Amino acid sequence: MACTHLPVSAPSASTFRNGVHKDECTQCFANQDSAHGIDVCLGCFNGACTDTDLGHSRAHFANWGNGHSLVLNIKRVLKEVHMDAPPLKKIAIEAEPSDSQKYETITSVSCFSCGPVDSNASPHLASLVSAVLAATSSQKKSDIQAWEQVVTECEHTKSLVQGPPKPLESQTLAHCNSCDIKGNLWLCLTCGNLGCGRAQYGGTGGNGHGMGHFDASRHPVSVKLGTITPEGTADIYCYLCDEERLDPHLGAHLKNFGINIAGQEKTEKTLTELQLEQNMKFDFSMTTEDGKELAPLFGPGFTGLKNLGNTCYMASVLQVLFALPAFQDRYLGFGQHHLSVCKDTAASCFHCQTAKLAHGLLSGMYSTPTSSQPGAGQDGIAPAMFKTLTSKGHSEFSTMRQQDAQEYLSHILKLIEQKERAGGQDPSRVFKFGMEQRLQCVECGCVRYVKEPATEALQLPVPAKESDGEETVVPFDSCLGQLFGEETRKFACPQCKKTTKLTCTTRFSSFPEVLVTPMSRFIQGSDYVMKKLNVKIAAPLDMDLSAYKSAGPQPEETLFPEEEASTASAEPSVDASVLNDLMAMGFPELRCRKALIKTGNNGAETAMNWLFEHMEDADIDDPIETAPAGGASNDVDYSSFLDMGFTTAQAKKAMSQTGNNIERAVDWLFSHADDSMALDEPASSSSEGRSASPKYKLIAFISHRGTSAHCGHYVAHVKKGDQWVLFNDNKVVDVPDVMKAIGEAYIYFYKSVE
């Protein structure tokens, strides 16, 4: 019987406007290389597996109906031909061997209602099948966009003034004008000087003569020879901006020196390729102290994550999160049910993609040896679809540049909180806790307790110097002491009626189920360059934080009079998560707080710019003068909230719930618009959650190798039962002894125990 569900028109330019998901199932990690390939729905171009256990293709049809009954099955088989090993992950994705060179592709069309269908059953069907096979997949498009660094023009490249035409002889371009180096050469686009680059870029060698030429001439723009392509792309560097740039007139600028851009060929690696190569060299030992290979692990909970290119920061964070029962219950248990009933497009649904990742990591389906050879590892899964969705619109995480694992943890927890807010099933609440400041006037002795906004990380300072090496051991108690120690601030005391001083101590007002303690290993060096503290931290396996619990007001204490409470407040509140991000960059806490207050809690980048601008201020390290709480809120402009239809009371509550961050406050208001609780009611501290026990056991830690949080390599160690497991991208191994690794960690995760 002829199929009655064939397409009625030929594909047009708008047919694939929502993308073609033909590389991988949008609900699991089956792909074209799986035993049964994947089905591409010819109604919406969703990709789904045909696996008999999961059956996402048939479930897609059952969920969406007859308009989605026709599918194109695509299966790839590796060709039995000898091929040269592909080069190390390249930025130029298009330059890799094509699929047709590596694989034989087998296709077939079928209809869930009518059975097998000849792909030539109608001209429209044949055209549609051909168009799907020829289309660039959604994931490939995302990969290419992620690899393309956000490089822009600048005034110096757009308005570059060159000297008279000066054709350069080939021998002039053979080596640096100041030495004999023949690679890593940068051509000054103003005068044609050829200088070698700086040696630190990928270890390619260089004496920095290009930079020296800029210092002497102030000629701002240079191009790296060997990276120029006929299409007009190249490594362009502006020394005045100290950034990579685009040169919209590169062809004309090169012509001034007799260089025809159409005849150029790329022969050297770009700066981005060199950075990736350098990051891949940082690695962690996969052997024991006596040189034995660490034993690979397989099965449920032991699935690795493929490195998509500088994504080890993401992999290490996700391995820790999905080892926690709260995340497993939410996304493996409930998540699989959500997959079967969701009416959103799976590729763009947060809960679908998180459930997909949970199943991939925890089911054990993809954690199998690649061969029968002893010590064989696993391929792991590629979280590309999850990364694309959860980093969409983020200026950093949407790229393939290396990132800070702590910043990513903060990003993903905020996203989860936002997505789960309506349902009340937020697994990130296990990290929430409250802090409280105790303020006491040193003259009259009056005290006040001030709660800070709930946060999810306890940023700990590391009391060490940049000159301290790996042999230096810093006690964990010293880090706690730095944070919880007493400090003195200037204070306009309402009881004394004059400016005095107060002592300030910080304590927990509630404890989290899981305590995250990022260590401030990255500091600003004496030369204003970020440095990493490579000291060992004596982090305990078990600890009791009872001594750091706030006792609250005591009977013998005299509180500031209630009517004077508005004048006895602490300093203006700041966004705790942004404060942690700034401190992680190496800035002192006092300066970070001051920057956030001065910039109105408008984010880490704005505060960081303020810090650099005011670094030399004479009063930069002076104590923050506390102002009346009422005065602080009176300084806030609520007009933008009123323009959106909110009341002043609602705006004040939103600001109090979000650490006075205007952008987050607007988001909070819209997300709570349907809450049964009146927005005009006073803000509560319920976001802290129920306080857990102050006794903790170490359950995981993330470590970093490299000189900066934005380069190098990240791995995660996670405790599974009585065994410690190392997750190093797609390598998952048993670790008999973790004590040395614990001392090198960057972020610790402790679980509360009774």
Short mmCIF file of N, CA, C and O in Angstrom, two decimals, residues 260-336:
data_model
loop_
_atom_site.label_atom_id
_atom_site.label_comp_id
_atom_site.label_asym_id
_atom_site.label_seq_id
_atom_site.Cartn_x
_atom_site.Cartn_y
_atom_site.Cartn_z
N ASN A 260 50.15 39.46 -2.47
CA ASN A 260 48.83 39.17 -3.04
C ASN A 260 48.10 38.20 -2.13
O ASN A 260 48.50 37.04 -2.00
N ILE A 261 47.03 38.67 -1.50
CA ILE A 261 46.34 37.83 -0.52
C ILE A 261 45.74 36.58 -1.16
O ILE A 261 45.63 35.53 -0.53
N ALA A 262 45.38 36.67 -2.44
CA ALA A 262 44.77 35.52 -3.12
C ALA A 262 45.74 34.37 -3.27
O ALA A 262 45.34 33.21 -3.41
N GLY A 263 47.03 34.65 -3.21
CA GLY A 263 48.02 33.60 -3.36
C GLY A 263 48.55 33.05 -2.06
O GLY A 263 49.48 32.24 -2.05
N GLN A 264 47.96 33.47 -0.94
CA GLN A 264 48.46 33.03 0.37
C GLN A 264 47.89 31.67 0.76
O GLN A 264 46.79 31.29 0.35
N GLU A 265 48.63 30.94 1.55
CA GLU A 265 48.22 29.63 2.02
C GLU A 265 48.55 29.51 3.51
O GLU A 265 49.63 29.92 3.94
N LYS A 266 47.62 28.99 4.28
CA LYS A 266 47.83 28.86 5.73
C LYS A 266 48.85 27.76 6.00
O LYS A 266 48.64 26.61 5.64
N THR A 267 49.96 28.14 6.65
CA THR A 267 51.03 27.17 6.94
C THR A 267 51.37 27.09 8.42
O THR A 267 52.13 26.22 8.83
N GLU A 268 50.85 28.02 9.24
CA GLU A 268 51.15 28.02 10.67
C GLU A 268 49.85 28.00 11.48
O GLU A 268 48.79 28.41 11.00
N LYS A 269 49.97 27.56 12.71
CA LYS A 269 48.81 27.52 13.60
C LYS A 269 48.47 28.92 14.10
O LYS A 269 49.35 29.73 14.35
N THR A 270 47.16 29.15 14.24
CA THR A 270 46.71 30.44 14.77
C THR A 270 46.91 30.47 16.28
O THR A 270 47.19 29.44 16.92
N LEU A 271 46.71 31.64 16.88
CA LEU A 271 46.85 31.76 18.33
C LEU A 271 45.85 30.87 19.05
O LEU A 271 46.17 30.27 20.08
N THR A 272 44.63 30.76 18.51
CA THR A 272 43.62 29.91 19.15
C THR A 272 44.02 28.45 19.08
O THR A 272 43.88 27.70 20.06
N GLU A 273 44.53 28.01 17.94
CA GLU A 273 44.98 26.63 17.81
C GLU A 273 46.14 26.33 18.75
O GLU A 273 46.21 25.26 19.36
N LEU A 274 47.05 27.30 18.89
CA LEU A 274 48.19 27.11 19.78
C LEU A 274 47.74 27.01 21.24
O LEU A 274 48.26 26.23 22.02
N GLN A 275 46.74 27.84 21.59
CA GLN A 275 46.25 27.78 22.97
C GLN A 275 45.61 26.44 23.26
O GLN A 275 45.82 25.84 24.32
N LEU A 276 44.81 25.93 22.33
CA LEU A 276 44.19 24.63 22.51
C LEU A 276 45.24 23.54 22.65
O LEU A 276 45.17 22.69 23.54
N GLU A 277 46.25 23.58 21.79
CA GLU A 277 47.33 22.58 21.85
C GLU A 277 48.05 22.64 23.18
O GLU A 277 48.37 21.61 23.78
N GLN A 278 48.28 23.85 23.67
CA GLN A 278 48.97 24.01 24.95
C GLN A 278 48.13 23.46 26.10
O GLN A 278 48.62 22.77 26.98
N ASN A 279 46.83 23.74 26.08
CA ASN A 279 45.95 23.25 27.13
C ASN A 279 45.90 21.73 27.15
O ASN A 279 45.80 21.11 28.22
N MET A 280 45.95 21.12 25.97
CA MET A 280 45.88 19.66 25.90
C MET A 280 47.13 19.00 26.46
O MET A 280 47.13 17.82 26.76
N LYS A 281 48.22 19.78 26.60
CA LYS A 281 49.46 19.22 27.14
C LYS A 281 49.41 19.10 28.65
O LYS A 281 50.13 18.30 29.25
N PHE A 282 48.57 19.93 29.31
CA PHE A 282 48.43 19.83 30.76
C PHE A 282 47.63 18.57 31.05
O PHE A 282 46.53 18.40 30.55
N ASP A 283 48.16 17.69 31.85
CA ASP A 283 47.42 16.47 32.13
C ASP A 283 47.75 16.00 33.54
O ASP A 283 48.68 16.48 34.18
N PHE A 284 46.98 15.06 34.01
CA PHE A 284 47.17 14.50 35.34
C PHE A 284 47.66 13.07 35.20
O PHE A 284 47.30 12.35 34.27
N SER A 285 48.48 12.67 36.14
CA SER A 285 49.06 11.34 36.08
C SER A 285 47.97 10.28 36.11
O SER A 285 47.04 10.35 36.91
N MET A 286 48.09 9.31 35.23
CA MET A 286 47.15 8.20 35.20
C MET A 286 47.83 6.92 35.68
O MET A 286 47.44 5.81 35.33
N THR A 287 48.88 7.09 36.51
CA THR A 287 49.59 5.95 37.07
C THR A 287 49.71 6.10 38.58
O THR A 287 49.57 7.20 39.13
N THR A 288 49.97 4.99 39.26
CA THR A 288 50.18 5.01 40.70
C THR A 288 51.62 5.43 40.99
O THR A 288 52.43 5.62 40.08
N GLU A 289 51.96 5.55 42.27
CA GLU A 289 53.31 5.97 42.67
C GLU A 289 54.38 5.01 42.15
O GLU A 289 55.49 5.42 41.82
N ASP A 290 54.03 3.72 42.05
CA ASP A 290 55.02 2.75 41.58
C ASP A 290 54.96 2.53 40.07
O ASP A 290 55.53 1.58 39.54
N GLY A 291 54.25 3.41 39.35
CA GLY A 291 54.25 3.37 37.89
C GLY A 291 53.20 2.51 37.25
O GLY A 291 53.14 2.40 36.03
N LYS A 292 52.30 1.90 38.04
CA LYS A 292 51.26 1.05 37.47
C LYS A 292 50.12 1.91 36.94
O LYS A 292 49.76 2.93 37.53
N GLU A 293 49.55 1.48 35.80
CA GLU A 293 48.42 2.20 35.22
C GLU A 293 47.22 2.09 36.15
O GLU A 293 46.93 1.02 36.69
N LEU A 294 46.52 3.21 36.34
CA LEU A 294 45.30 3.18 37.14
C LEU A 294 44.24 2.37 36.42
O LEU A 294 44.07 2.48 35.19
N ALA A 295 43.50 1.55 37.16
CA ALA A 295 42.54 0.63 36.56
C ALA A 295 41.31 1.37 36.06
O ALA A 295 40.67 2.11 36.82
N PRO A 296 40.94 1.19 34.77
CA PRO A 296 39.74 1.84 34.26
C PRO A 296 38.49 1.24 34.88
O PRO A 296 38.46 0.06 35.25
N LEU A 297 37.45 2.05 34.98
CA LEU A 297 36.18 1.63 35.57
C LEU A 297 35.07 1.75 34.53
O LEU A 297 35.09 2.65 33.69
N PHE A 298 34.09 0.86 34.62
CA PHE A 298 32.98 0.85 33.67
C PHE A 298 31.69 0.57 34.42
O PHE A 298 31.68 0.04 35.53
N GLY A 299 30.57 0.94 33.80
CA GLY A 299 29.27 0.65 34.38
C GLY A 299 28.54 1.90 34.81
O GLY A 299 29.00 3.04 34.59
N PRO A 300 27.37 1.75 35.43
CA PRO A 300 26.56 2.89 35.87
C PRO A 300 27.35 3.83 36.78
O PRO A 300 27.98 3.39 37.74
N GLY A 301 27.32 5.11 36.47
CA GLY A 301 28.02 6.10 37.27
C GLY A 301 29.49 6.27 36.92
O GLY A 301 30.17 7.09 37.53
N PHE A 302 29.97 5.49 35.95
CA PHE A 302 31.39 5.56 35.58
C PHE A 302 31.56 5.92 34.09
O PHE A 302 32.44 5.38 33.42
N THR A 303 30.72 6.79 33.59
CA THR A 303 30.79 7.19 32.19
C THR A 303 31.57 8.50 32.06
O THR A 303 31.29 9.47 32.77
N GLY A 304 32.54 8.52 31.17
CA GLY A 304 33.33 9.72 30.95
C GLY A 304 32.67 10.68 29.99
O GLY A 304 31.72 10.35 29.28
N LEU A 305 33.19 11.91 29.95
CA LEU A 305 32.70 12.94 29.04
C LEU A 305 33.81 13.33 28.07
O LEU A 305 34.90 13.71 28.49
N LYS A 306 33.53 13.21 26.79
CA LYS A 306 34.53 13.57 25.79
C LYS A 306 34.86 15.05 25.87
O LYS A 306 33.98 15.88 26.11
N ASN A 307 36.12 15.36 25.67
CA ASN A 307 36.54 16.76 25.62
C ASN A 307 36.21 17.30 24.23
O ASN A 307 36.75 16.85 23.24
N LEU A 308 35.31 18.27 24.18
CA LEU A 308 34.89 18.84 22.91
C LEU A 308 35.90 19.85 22.39
O LEU A 308 35.75 20.38 21.29
N GLY A 309 36.97 20.07 23.20
CA GLY A 309 37.97 21.09 22.90
C GLY A 309 37.88 22.16 23.96
O GLY A 309 37.00 23.02 23.93
N ASN A 310 38.75 22.08 24.98
CA ASN A 310 38.74 23.05 26.09
C ASN A 310 37.46 22.98 26.92
O ASN A 310 37.02 23.99 27.46
N THR A 311 36.85 21.82 27.05
CA THR A 311 35.62 21.71 27.85
C THR A 311 35.82 20.88 29.11
O THR A 311 34.85 20.43 29.72
N CYS A 312 37.08 20.68 29.52
CA CYS A 312 37.33 19.90 30.73
C CYS A 312 36.75 20.58 31.96
O CYS A 312 36.37 19.92 32.94
N TYR A 313 36.66 21.92 31.95
CA TYR A 313 36.08 22.65 33.09
C TYR A 313 34.62 22.25 33.28
O TYR A 313 34.14 22.08 34.41
N MET A 314 33.90 22.10 32.17
CA MET A 314 32.50 21.71 32.22
C MET A 314 32.36 20.25 32.65
O MET A 314 31.51 19.91 33.49
N ALA A 315 33.18 19.38 32.09
CA ALA A 315 33.11 17.95 32.40
C ALA A 315 33.34 17.70 33.88
O ALA A 315 32.63 16.90 34.51
N SER A 316 34.32 18.38 34.47
CA SER A 316 34.63 18.14 35.88
C SER A 316 33.47 18.57 36.78
O SER A 316 33.13 17.88 37.75
N VAL A 317 32.84 19.69 36.45
CA VAL A 317 31.71 20.17 37.25
C VAL A 317 30.52 19.23 37.12
O VAL A 317 29.88 18.86 38.12
N LEU A 318 30.21 18.81 35.91
CA LEU A 318 29.04 17.94 35.69
C LEU A 318 29.21 16.58 36.35
O LEU A 318 28.23 16.01 36.87
N GLN A 319 30.42 16.03 36.36
CA GLN A 319 30.64 14.74 37.02
C GLN A 319 30.34 14.83 38.50
O GLN A 319 29.76 13.91 39.09
N VAL A 320 30.71 15.95 39.12
CA VAL A 320 30.44 16.11 40.55
C VAL A 320 28.95 16.30 40.79
O VAL A 320 28.36 15.65 41.67
N LEU A 321 28.30 17.16 40.01
CA LEU A 321 26.87 17.42 40.23
C LEU A 321 26.03 16.16 40.09
O LEU A 321 25.15 15.90 40.92
N PHE A 322 26.32 15.36 39.05
CA PHE A 322 25.47 14.19 38.82
C PHE A 322 25.89 12.99 39.66
O PHE A 322 25.29 11.91 39.53
N ALA A 323 26.85 13.18 40.54
CA ALA A 323 27.14 12.17 41.55
C ALA A 323 26.31 12.40 42.81
O ALA A 323 26.30 11.55 43.70
N LEU A 324 25.61 13.53 42.87
CA LEU A 324 24.82 13.88 44.05
C LEU A 324 23.41 13.32 43.93
O LEU A 324 22.77 13.43 42.88
N PRO A 325 22.88 12.71 45.00
CA PRO A 325 21.54 12.12 44.95
C PRO A 325 20.46 13.10 44.51
O PRO A 325 19.53 12.73 43.79
N ALA A 326 20.54 14.36 44.92
CA ALA A 326 19.51 15.34 44.56
C ALA A 326 19.41 15.52 43.05
O ALA A 326 18.31 15.63 42.49
N PHE A 327 20.55 15.53 42.36
CA PHE A 327 20.55 15.68 40.91
C PHE A 327 20.14 14.38 40.22
O PHE A 327 19.46 14.40 39.19
N GLN A 328 20.53 13.25 40.79
CA GLN A 328 20.13 11.97 40.21
C GLN A 328 18.62 11.77 40.31
O GLN A 328 17.98 11.35 39.34
N ASP A 329 18.06 12.09 41.48
CA ASP A 329 16.62 11.92 41.67
C ASP A 329 15.83 12.82 40.72
O ASP A 329 14.81 12.39 40.15
N ARG A 330 16.29 14.04 40.56
CA ARG A 330 15.54 15.00 39.74
C ARG A 330 15.63 14.69 38.25
O ARG A 330 14.63 14.74 37.54
N TYR A 331 16.81 14.35 37.76
CA TYR A 331 17.00 14.27 36.32
C TYR A 331 17.10 12.85 35.77
O TYR A 331 16.87 12.64 34.58
N LEU A 332 17.42 11.87 36.61
CA LEU A 332 17.40 10.49 36.13
C LEU A 332 16.03 9.89 36.38
O LEU A 332 15.46 9.24 35.52
N GLY A 333 15.49 10.14 37.57
CA GLY A 333 14.17 9.61 37.89
C GLY A 333 13.07 10.37 37.17
O GLY A 333 12.51 9.92 36.16
N PHE A 334 12.77 11.56 37.65
CA PHE A 334 11.71 12.37 37.03
C PHE A 334 12.05 12.73 35.59
O PHE A 334 11.19 12.79 34.73
N GLY A 335 13.33 12.95 35.31
CA GLY A 335 13.74 13.41 33.99
C GLY A 335 13.34 12.46 32.87
O GLY A 335 12.95 12.89 31.78
N GLN A 336 13.44 11.17 33.11
CA GLN A 336 13.10 10.20 32.07
C GLN A 336 11.60 10.22 31.78
O GLN A 336 11.17 10.02 30.63
#
